[in-house]
Coordinates of C-alpha atoms and ligand atoms in Angstrom, one line a residue:
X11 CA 3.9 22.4 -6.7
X12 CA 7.8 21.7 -7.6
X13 CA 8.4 18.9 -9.8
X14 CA 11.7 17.7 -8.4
X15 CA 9.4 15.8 -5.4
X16 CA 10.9 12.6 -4.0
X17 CA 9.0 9.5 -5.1
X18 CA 7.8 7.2 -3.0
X19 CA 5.6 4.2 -2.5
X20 CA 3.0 2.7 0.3
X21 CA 3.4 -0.6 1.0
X22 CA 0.1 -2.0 2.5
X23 CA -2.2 0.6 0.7
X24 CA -5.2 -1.6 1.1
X25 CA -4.8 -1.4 4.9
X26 CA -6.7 1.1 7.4
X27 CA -3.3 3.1 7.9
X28 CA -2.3 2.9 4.6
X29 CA -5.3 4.6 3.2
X30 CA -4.3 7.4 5.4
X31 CA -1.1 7.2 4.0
X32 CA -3.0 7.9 0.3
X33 CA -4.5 10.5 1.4
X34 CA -1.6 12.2 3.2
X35 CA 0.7 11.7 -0.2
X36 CA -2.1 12.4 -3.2
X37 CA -0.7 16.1 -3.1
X38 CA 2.5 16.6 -1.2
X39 CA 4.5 19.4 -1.4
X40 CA 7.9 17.2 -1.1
X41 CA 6.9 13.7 -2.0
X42 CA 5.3 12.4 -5.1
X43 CA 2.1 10.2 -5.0
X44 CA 2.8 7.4 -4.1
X45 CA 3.0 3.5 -6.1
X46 CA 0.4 1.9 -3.9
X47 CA 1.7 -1.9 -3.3
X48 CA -0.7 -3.9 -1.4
X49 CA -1.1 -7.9 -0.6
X50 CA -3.3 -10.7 -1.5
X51 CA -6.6 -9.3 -0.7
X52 CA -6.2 -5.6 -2.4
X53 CA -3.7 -6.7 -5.2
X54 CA -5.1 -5.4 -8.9
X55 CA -7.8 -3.7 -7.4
X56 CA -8.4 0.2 -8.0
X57 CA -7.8 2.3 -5.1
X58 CA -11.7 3.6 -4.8
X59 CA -12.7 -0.2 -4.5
X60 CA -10.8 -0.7 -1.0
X61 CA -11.0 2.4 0.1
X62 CA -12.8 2.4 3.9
X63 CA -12.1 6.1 5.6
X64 CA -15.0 8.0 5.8
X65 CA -14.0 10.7 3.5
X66 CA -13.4 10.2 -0.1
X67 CA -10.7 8.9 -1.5
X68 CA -7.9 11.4 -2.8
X69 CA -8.9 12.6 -6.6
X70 CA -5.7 12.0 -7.6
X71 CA -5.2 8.2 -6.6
X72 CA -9.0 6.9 -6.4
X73 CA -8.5 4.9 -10.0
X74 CA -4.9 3.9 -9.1
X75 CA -4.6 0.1 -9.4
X76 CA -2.8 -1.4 -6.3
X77 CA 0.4 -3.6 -7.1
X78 CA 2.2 -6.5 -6.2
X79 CA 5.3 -5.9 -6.0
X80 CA 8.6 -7.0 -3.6
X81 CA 11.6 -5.2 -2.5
X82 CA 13.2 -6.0 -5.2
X83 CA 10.8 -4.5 -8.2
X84 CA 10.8 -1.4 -6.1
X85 CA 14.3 -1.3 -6.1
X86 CA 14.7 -1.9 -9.6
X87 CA 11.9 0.5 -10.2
X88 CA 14.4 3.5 -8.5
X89 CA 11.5 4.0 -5.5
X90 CA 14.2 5.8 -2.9
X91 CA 11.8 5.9 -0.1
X92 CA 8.6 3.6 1.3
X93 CA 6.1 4.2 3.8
X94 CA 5.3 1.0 5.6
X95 CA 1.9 0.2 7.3
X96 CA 2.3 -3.7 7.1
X97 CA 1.6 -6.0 9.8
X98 CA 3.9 -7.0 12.4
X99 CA 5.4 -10.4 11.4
X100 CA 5.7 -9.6 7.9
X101 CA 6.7 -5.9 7.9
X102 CA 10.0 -7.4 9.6
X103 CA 12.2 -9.5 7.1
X104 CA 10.5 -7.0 3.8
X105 CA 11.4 -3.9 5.3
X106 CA 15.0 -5.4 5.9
X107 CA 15.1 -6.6 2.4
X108 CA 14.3 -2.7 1.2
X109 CA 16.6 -1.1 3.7
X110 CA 19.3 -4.0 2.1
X111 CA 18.7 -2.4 -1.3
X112 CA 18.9 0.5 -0.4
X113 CA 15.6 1.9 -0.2
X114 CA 14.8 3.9 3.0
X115 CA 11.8 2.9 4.9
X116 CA 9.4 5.0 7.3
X117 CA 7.2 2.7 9.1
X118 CA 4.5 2.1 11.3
X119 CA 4.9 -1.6 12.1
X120 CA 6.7 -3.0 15.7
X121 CA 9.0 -5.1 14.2
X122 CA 12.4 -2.9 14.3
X123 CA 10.9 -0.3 16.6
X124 CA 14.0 1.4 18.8
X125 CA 16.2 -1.7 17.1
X126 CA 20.0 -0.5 16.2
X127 CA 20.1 1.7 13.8
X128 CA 16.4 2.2 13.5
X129 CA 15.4 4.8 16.1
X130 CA 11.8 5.6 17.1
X131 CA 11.1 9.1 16.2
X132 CA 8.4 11.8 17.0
X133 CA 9.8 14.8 15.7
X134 CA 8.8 17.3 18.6
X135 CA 10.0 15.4 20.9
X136 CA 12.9 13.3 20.0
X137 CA 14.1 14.6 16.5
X138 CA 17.7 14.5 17.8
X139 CA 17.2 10.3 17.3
X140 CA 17.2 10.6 13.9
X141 CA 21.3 10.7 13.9
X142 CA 21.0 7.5 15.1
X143 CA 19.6 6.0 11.9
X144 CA 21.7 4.3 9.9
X145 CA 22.2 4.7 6.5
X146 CA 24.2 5.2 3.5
X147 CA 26.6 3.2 1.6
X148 CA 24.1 1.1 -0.1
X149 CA 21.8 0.9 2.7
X150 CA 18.9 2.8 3.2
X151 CA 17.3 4.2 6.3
X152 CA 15.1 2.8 8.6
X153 CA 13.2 4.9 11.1
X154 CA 10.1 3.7 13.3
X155 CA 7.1 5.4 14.6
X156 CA 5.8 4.6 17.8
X157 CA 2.7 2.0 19.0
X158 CA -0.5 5.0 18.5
X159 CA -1.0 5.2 22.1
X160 CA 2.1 6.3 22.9
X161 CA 2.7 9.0 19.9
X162 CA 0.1 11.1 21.8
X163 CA 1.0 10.4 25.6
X164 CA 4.8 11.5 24.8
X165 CA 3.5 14.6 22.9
X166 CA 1.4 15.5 25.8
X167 CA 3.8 14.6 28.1
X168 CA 7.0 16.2 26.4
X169 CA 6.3 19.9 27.6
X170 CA 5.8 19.4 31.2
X171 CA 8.0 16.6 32.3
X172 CA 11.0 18.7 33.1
X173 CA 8.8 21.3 35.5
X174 CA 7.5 18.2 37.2
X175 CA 10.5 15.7 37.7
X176 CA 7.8 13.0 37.9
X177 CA 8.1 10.1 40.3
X178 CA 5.8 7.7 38.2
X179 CA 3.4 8.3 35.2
X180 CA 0.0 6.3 35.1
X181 CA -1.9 6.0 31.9
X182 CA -5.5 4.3 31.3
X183 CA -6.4 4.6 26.9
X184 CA -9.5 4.4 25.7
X185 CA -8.6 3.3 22.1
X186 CA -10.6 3.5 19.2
X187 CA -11.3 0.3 16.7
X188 CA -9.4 1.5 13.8
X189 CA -6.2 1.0 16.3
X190 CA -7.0 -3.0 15.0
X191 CA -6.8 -1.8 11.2
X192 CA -9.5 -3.2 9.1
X193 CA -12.3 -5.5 9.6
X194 CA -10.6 -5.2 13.4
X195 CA -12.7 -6.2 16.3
X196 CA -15.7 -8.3 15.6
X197 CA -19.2 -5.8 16.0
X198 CA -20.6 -8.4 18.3
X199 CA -17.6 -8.2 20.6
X200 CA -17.5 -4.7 21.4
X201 CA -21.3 -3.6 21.1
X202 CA -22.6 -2.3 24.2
X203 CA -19.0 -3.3 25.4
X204 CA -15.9 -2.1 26.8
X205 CA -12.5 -4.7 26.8
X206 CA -10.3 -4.2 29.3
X207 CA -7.4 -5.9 27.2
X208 CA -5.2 -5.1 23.8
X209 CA -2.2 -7.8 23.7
X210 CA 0.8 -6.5 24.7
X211 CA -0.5 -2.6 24.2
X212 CA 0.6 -1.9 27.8
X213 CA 3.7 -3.0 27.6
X214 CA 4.5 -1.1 24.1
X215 CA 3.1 2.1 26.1
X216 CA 5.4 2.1 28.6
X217 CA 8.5 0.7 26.7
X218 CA 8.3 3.3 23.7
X219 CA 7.4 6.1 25.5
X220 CA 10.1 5.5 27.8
X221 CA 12.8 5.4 24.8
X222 CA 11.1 8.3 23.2
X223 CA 11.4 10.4 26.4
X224 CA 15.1 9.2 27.0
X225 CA 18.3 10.7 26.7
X226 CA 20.6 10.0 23.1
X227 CA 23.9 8.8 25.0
X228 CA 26.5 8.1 21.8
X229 CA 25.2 5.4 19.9
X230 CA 22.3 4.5 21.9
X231 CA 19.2 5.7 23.8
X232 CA 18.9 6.2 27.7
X233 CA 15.8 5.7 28.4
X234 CA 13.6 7.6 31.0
X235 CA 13.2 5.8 33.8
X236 CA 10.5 7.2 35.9
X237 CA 7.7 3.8 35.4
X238 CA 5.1 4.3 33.3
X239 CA 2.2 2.2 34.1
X240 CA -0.4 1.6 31.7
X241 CA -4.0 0.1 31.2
X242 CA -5.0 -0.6 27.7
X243 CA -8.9 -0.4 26.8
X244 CA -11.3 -0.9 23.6
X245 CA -13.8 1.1 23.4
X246 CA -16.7 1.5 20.2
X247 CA -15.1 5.0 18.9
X248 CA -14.3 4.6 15.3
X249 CA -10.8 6.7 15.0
X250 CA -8.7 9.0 18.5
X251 CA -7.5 7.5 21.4
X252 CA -8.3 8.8 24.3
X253 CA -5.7 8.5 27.4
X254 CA -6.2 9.8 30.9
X255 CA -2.9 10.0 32.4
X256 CA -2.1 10.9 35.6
X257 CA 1.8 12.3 37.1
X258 CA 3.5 11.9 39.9
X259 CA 5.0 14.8 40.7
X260 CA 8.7 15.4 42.6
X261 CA 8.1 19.2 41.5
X262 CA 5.4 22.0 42.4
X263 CA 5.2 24.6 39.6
X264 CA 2.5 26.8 39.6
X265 CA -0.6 25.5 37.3
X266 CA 0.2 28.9 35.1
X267 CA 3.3 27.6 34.2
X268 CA 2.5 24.0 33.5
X269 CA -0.5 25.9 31.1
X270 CA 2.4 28.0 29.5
X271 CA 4.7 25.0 29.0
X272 CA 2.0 23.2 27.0
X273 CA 0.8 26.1 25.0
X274 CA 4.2 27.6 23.7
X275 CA 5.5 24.1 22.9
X276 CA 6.4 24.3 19.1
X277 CA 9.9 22.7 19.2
X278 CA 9.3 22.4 14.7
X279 CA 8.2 25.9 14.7
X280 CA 11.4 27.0 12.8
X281 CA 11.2 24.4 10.5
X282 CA 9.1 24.3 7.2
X283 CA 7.9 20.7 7.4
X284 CA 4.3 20.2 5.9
X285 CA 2.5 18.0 8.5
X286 CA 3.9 19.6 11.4
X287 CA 0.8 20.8 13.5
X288 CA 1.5 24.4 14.6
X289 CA 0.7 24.5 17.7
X290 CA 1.5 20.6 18.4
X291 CA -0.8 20.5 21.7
X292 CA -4.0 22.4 21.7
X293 CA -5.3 22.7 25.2
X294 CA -9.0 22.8 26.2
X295 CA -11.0 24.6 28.3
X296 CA -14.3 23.2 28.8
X297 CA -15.1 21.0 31.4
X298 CA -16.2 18.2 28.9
X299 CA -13.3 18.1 26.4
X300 CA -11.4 16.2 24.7
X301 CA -13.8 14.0 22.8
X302 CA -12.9 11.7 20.0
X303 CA -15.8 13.3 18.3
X304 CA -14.9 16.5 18.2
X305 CA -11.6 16.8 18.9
X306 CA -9.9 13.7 16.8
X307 CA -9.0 16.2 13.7
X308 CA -7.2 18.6 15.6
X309 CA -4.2 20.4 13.7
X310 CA -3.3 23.6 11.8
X311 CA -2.4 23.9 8.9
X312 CA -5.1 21.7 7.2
X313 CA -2.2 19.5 5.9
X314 CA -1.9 18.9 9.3
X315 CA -5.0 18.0 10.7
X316 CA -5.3 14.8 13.1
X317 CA -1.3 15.7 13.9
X318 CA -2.0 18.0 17.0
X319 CA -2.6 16.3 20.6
X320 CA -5.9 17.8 22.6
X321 CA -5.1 18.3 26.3
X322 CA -8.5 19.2 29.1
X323 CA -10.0 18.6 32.3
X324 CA -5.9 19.6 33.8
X325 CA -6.7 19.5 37.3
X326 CA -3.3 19.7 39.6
X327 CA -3.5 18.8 43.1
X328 CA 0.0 18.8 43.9
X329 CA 1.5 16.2 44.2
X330 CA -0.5 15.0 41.5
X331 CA -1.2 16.3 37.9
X332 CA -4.0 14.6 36.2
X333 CA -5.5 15.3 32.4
X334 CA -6.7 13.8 29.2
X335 CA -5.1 13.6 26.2
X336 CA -6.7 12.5 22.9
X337 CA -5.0 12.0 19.5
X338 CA -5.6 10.4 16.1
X339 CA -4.5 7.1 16.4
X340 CA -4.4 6.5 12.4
X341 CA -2.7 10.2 11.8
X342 CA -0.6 11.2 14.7
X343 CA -0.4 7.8 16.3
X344 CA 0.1 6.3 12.2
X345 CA 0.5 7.8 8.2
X346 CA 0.7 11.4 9.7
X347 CA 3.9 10.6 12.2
X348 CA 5.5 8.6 9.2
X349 CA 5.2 11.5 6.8
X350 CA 6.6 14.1 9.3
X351 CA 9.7 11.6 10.3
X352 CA 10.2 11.5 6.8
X353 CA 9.7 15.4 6.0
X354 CA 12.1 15.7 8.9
X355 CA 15.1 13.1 7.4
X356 CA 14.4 15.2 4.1
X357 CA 15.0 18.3 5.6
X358 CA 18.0 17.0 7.6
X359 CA 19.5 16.1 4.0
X360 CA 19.2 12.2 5.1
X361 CA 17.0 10.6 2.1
X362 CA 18.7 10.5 -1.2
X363 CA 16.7 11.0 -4.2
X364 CA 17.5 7.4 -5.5
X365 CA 17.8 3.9 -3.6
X366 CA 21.9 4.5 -2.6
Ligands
NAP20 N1 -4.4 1.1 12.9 C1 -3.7 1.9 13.6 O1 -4.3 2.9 14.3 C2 -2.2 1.8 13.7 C3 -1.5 2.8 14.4 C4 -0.1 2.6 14.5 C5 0.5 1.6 13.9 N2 -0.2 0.6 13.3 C6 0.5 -0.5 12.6 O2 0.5 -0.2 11.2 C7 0.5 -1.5 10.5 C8 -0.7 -1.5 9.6 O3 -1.9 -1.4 10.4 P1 -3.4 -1.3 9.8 O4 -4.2 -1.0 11.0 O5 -3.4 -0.5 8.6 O6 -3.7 -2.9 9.4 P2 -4.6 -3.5 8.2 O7 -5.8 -2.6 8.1 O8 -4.8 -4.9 8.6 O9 -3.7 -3.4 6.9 C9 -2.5 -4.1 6.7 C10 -2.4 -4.3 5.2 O10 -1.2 -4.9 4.9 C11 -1.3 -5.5 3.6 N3 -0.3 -6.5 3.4 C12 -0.1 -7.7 4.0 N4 1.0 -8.3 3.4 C13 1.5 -7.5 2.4 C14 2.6 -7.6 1.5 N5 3.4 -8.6 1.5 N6 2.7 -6.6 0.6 C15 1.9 -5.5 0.6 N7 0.8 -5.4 1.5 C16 0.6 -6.4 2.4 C17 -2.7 -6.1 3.7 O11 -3.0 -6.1 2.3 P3 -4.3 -6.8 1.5 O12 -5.5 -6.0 2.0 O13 -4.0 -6.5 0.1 O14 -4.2 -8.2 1.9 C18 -3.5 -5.1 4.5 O15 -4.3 -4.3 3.8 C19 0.5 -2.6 11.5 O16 1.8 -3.0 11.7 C20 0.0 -1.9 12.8 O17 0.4 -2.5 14.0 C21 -1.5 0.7 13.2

């Protein structure tokens, strides 16, 4: 491992996603593990004493104390670049104050998401939005990812929207708990339960989606504007959303070529990017498939597992294609889509090695 990696912090290590974002970091190729900053609740403690993921926590970080520190300690400490997973209200005014100084931030909260100079990014399907970050000049970058649901509809959907010239899209999620971070939902409230409502989820869906789908146009993003309607359920799964989506199609190509679109997608192939799934959609054949179960870790090279979208149960009946699409709401949909925006402003030559 080359010892001229880019250092880096987490802010919100304690969290759900940010204990993805430890375990993603402990041994990067490019980036070095990470300061862990967290708030009230995790401050001071050791990393091994918050940890909640099923696995264990990464060998390298488990006895890491977790820091309190602002945007301006990790300024003045020469951090260059910060992985976010705070929570919406107060990501907002601290990743501004690191951006301000100069630090460039990757994160996972709505706050800025799609706001000037801060574009949403999934790398296979819109990297061309990162030129729209701004940066430099004493300011660092800030790039979003998207709401989870929508980081795996758009990489399902990316391949075959051009063969179909859809009409309208219709989603219905089935979204895991950890898509609440942690404690999330209360036990008692989704026991033998489904909920039929995740505030403003549908309306994140369809706006994100639509920007990540859209056109760059100069400064700015055209969005796509074929609706895309959403329903937004819990349901008692632990980590992968689960989306049925169904397209509207203006377009009739045969169901070989909608199979062929999906499985030589690989828009990062020529690129050496370390969490980039290769293939990014891995398409099913059994009747039954994809599960959040089974199907939640998908994603090759092992750096890249939980990165790569499961598509099944494609049934086209023109004019209608319908399928499921299931993807890690914590990797893809979280840590994993930061780290690959970020791999992907590093290779682009867009992070500098100290805050600028
Ligand atoms: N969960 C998902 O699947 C998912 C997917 C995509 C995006 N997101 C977004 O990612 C963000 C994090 O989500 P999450 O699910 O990880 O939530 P979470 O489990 O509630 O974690 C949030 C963490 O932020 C920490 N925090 C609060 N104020 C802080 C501060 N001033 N400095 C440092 N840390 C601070 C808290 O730390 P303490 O524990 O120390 O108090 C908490 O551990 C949210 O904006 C969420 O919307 C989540």
């Amino acid at each position: 491992m080359s010892d001229d990696r880019l250092g880096c912090a987490v802010v919100g290590a304690g969290g759900y996603i940010g204990q993805h974002f430890a375990r993603l970091l402990a041994d990067h190729p490019r980036f070095a593990p990470p300061l862990l900053v967290a708030g009230e609740r995790s401050g001071g403690k050791r990393l091994a004493d918050v940890w909640q993921l099923a696995e264990a926590p990464p060998a390298g970080l488990a006895e890491e104390r977790l820091l309190r520190l602002g945007p301006a300690a990790l300024a003045r400490r020469g951090v260059p670049l910060v992985f976010s997973a705070l929570p919406s209200g107060t990501a907002g005014p601290l990743e501004r104050e690191l951006v301000r100084r100069g630090v460039s931030v990757f994160s996972n909260a709505a706050d800025h998401r799609a706001a000037p100079g801060a574009p949403l990014l999934v790398p296979e399907v819109n990297a061309d939005h990162l030129a729209l970050a701004r940066g430099g000049r004493g300011r660092g970058l800030l790039v979003t990812n998207p709401n989870c649901s929508a980081a795996g509809l758009v990489v399902a959907l990316a391949p075959v929207l051009g063969a179909l010239r859809p009409a309208s899209i219709h989603v219905s999620t089935y979204q895991a708990l950890s898509g609440a971070g942690y404690p999330g939902v209360p036990s008692l409230a989704i026991t033998d339960n489904v909920v039929p409502f995740i505030r403003d989820e549908e309306e994140k869906v369809a706006r994100e989606s639509s920007i990540l789908l859209g056109a760059r146009a100069g400064p700015q993003v055209r969005a796509l504007r074929t609706p895309i309607v959403a329903h937004c359920v819990r349901v008692g799964t632990r980590e992968g959303h689960l989306e049925a989506v169904t397209v509207h199609a203006r377009r009739r190509p045969s169901g070989d070529a909608l199979r062929r679109a999906w499985t030589t997608f690989d828009p990062l192939r020529a690129l050496s990017l370390a969490t980039a799934p290769h293939p990014p959609v891995v398409v099913r054949q059994e009747p039954d498939r994809p599960q959040p179960l089974r199907d939640r870790w998908a994603g090759t090279p092992a750096r890249a597992r939980g990165m790569a979208v499961t598509v099944g149960r494609i049934r086209w009946t023109p004019p209608y294609l319908r399928f499921f699409a299931l993807s890690h709401n914590a990797v893809r949909g979280g840590a994993g889509g930061s780290v690959l925006n970020a791999e992907l402003a590093l290779e682009a030559g867009r992070l500098p090695r100290r805050p600028s």
